[in-house]
Amino acid sequence: MIPNWFIPHLLQANEVARRAMASGAHPFGAILVAPDQKTVLDEQGNLDSVRHAESVLAARAHAAHSAEFLWQCTLVTTVEPCAMCSGTQYWANIGRLVYGMSERDLLDFTGNHSENPTMSLSSRVVLGSGQKTFEIIGPVPEVREEIVRLHQTFWRSQA
């Protein structure tokens, strides 16, 4: 069972993704939640194919906070982070990941799209390959359909 505090944060991340899409970027959104599990420290939507929401947010968090503090924080994101974003989370030392939709589900929407050549490399594999033990929660079925709708709208318009 998913703790109740994750759901509003996932919905907020999806609103960040909606704003990213409205500005012409891919519909991905991420927020950084403080150790109190209530306070949102920062948010980020996708900027382009290289500056993903999660990696930009994690890099900015790393510059602003200590590794000890970030280990107690949570990266909440709409879609399971790619290998690049998971690696950035690892190096930034953000100890928990919560995501709404799996990267495998994303591949089902994007296919072999040139703007999103999704890798079949789970964030669990990337984060589990290092020397730290991350808490990873996802996908979260309670928000999946809302996230899916946003991606269906976007990727169908890109076809």
PDB file of C-alpha atoms in Angstrom, residues 4 8 20 43 52 59 68 76 87 97 100 102 105 113 119 130 133 135-136 141 147 152 155 159:
ATOM      1  CA  ASN A   4      -1.138   8.792   1.454  1.00  0.00           C
ATOM      2  CA  PRO A   8      -0.753  14.593  -3.756  1.00  0.00           C
ATOM      3  CA  ALA A  20       6.170  21.678 -19.362  1.00  0.00           C
ATOM      4  CA  GLU A  43      10.019  21.483  -8.897  1.00  0.00           C
ATOM      5  CA  HIS A  52      15.247  16.103 -18.157  1.00  0.00           C
ATOM      6  CA  ALA A  59      21.692  18.765  -9.934  1.00  0.00           C
ATOM      7  CA  GLU A  68      23.128  14.258   4.417  1.00  0.00           C
ATOM      8  CA  VAL A  76       8.829  12.443  -6.853  1.00  0.00           C
ATOM      9  CA  GLY A  87      22.470   8.324 -12.180  1.00  0.00           C
ATOM     10  CA  LEU A  97      12.407   7.825  -5.416  1.00  0.00           C
ATOM     11  CA  GLY A 100       3.885   7.220 -11.098  1.00  0.00           C
ATOM     12  CA  SER A 102       7.012   2.880 -15.421  1.00  0.00           C
ATOM     13  CA  ASP A 105       4.719   1.978 -20.034  1.00  0.00           C
ATOM     14  CA  HIS A 113      10.134   8.067 -31.359  1.00  0.00           C
ATOM     15  CA  MET A 119      16.042   2.715 -22.858  1.00  0.00           C
ATOM     16  CA  GLY A 130      25.974   1.427  -6.685  1.00  0.00           C
ATOM     17  CA  THR A 133      20.543   1.460  -0.808  1.00  0.00           C
ATOM     18  CA  GLU A 135      14.093   3.370  -1.371  1.00  0.00           C
ATOM     19  CA  ILE A 136      12.192   3.093  -4.649  1.00  0.00           C
ATOM     20  CA  PRO A 141      -1.428   2.679  -9.758  1.00  0.00           C
ATOM     21  CA  ILE A 147      -0.228  10.475 -16.057  1.00  0.00           C
ATOM     22  CA  GLN A 152      -1.310   9.906 -24.688  1.00  0.00           C
ATOM     23  CA  TRP A 155       2.732  11.590 -28.008  1.00  0.00           C
ATOM     24  CA  ALA A 159       3.024  11.242 -34.468  1.00  0.00           C
TER      25      ALA A 159
END
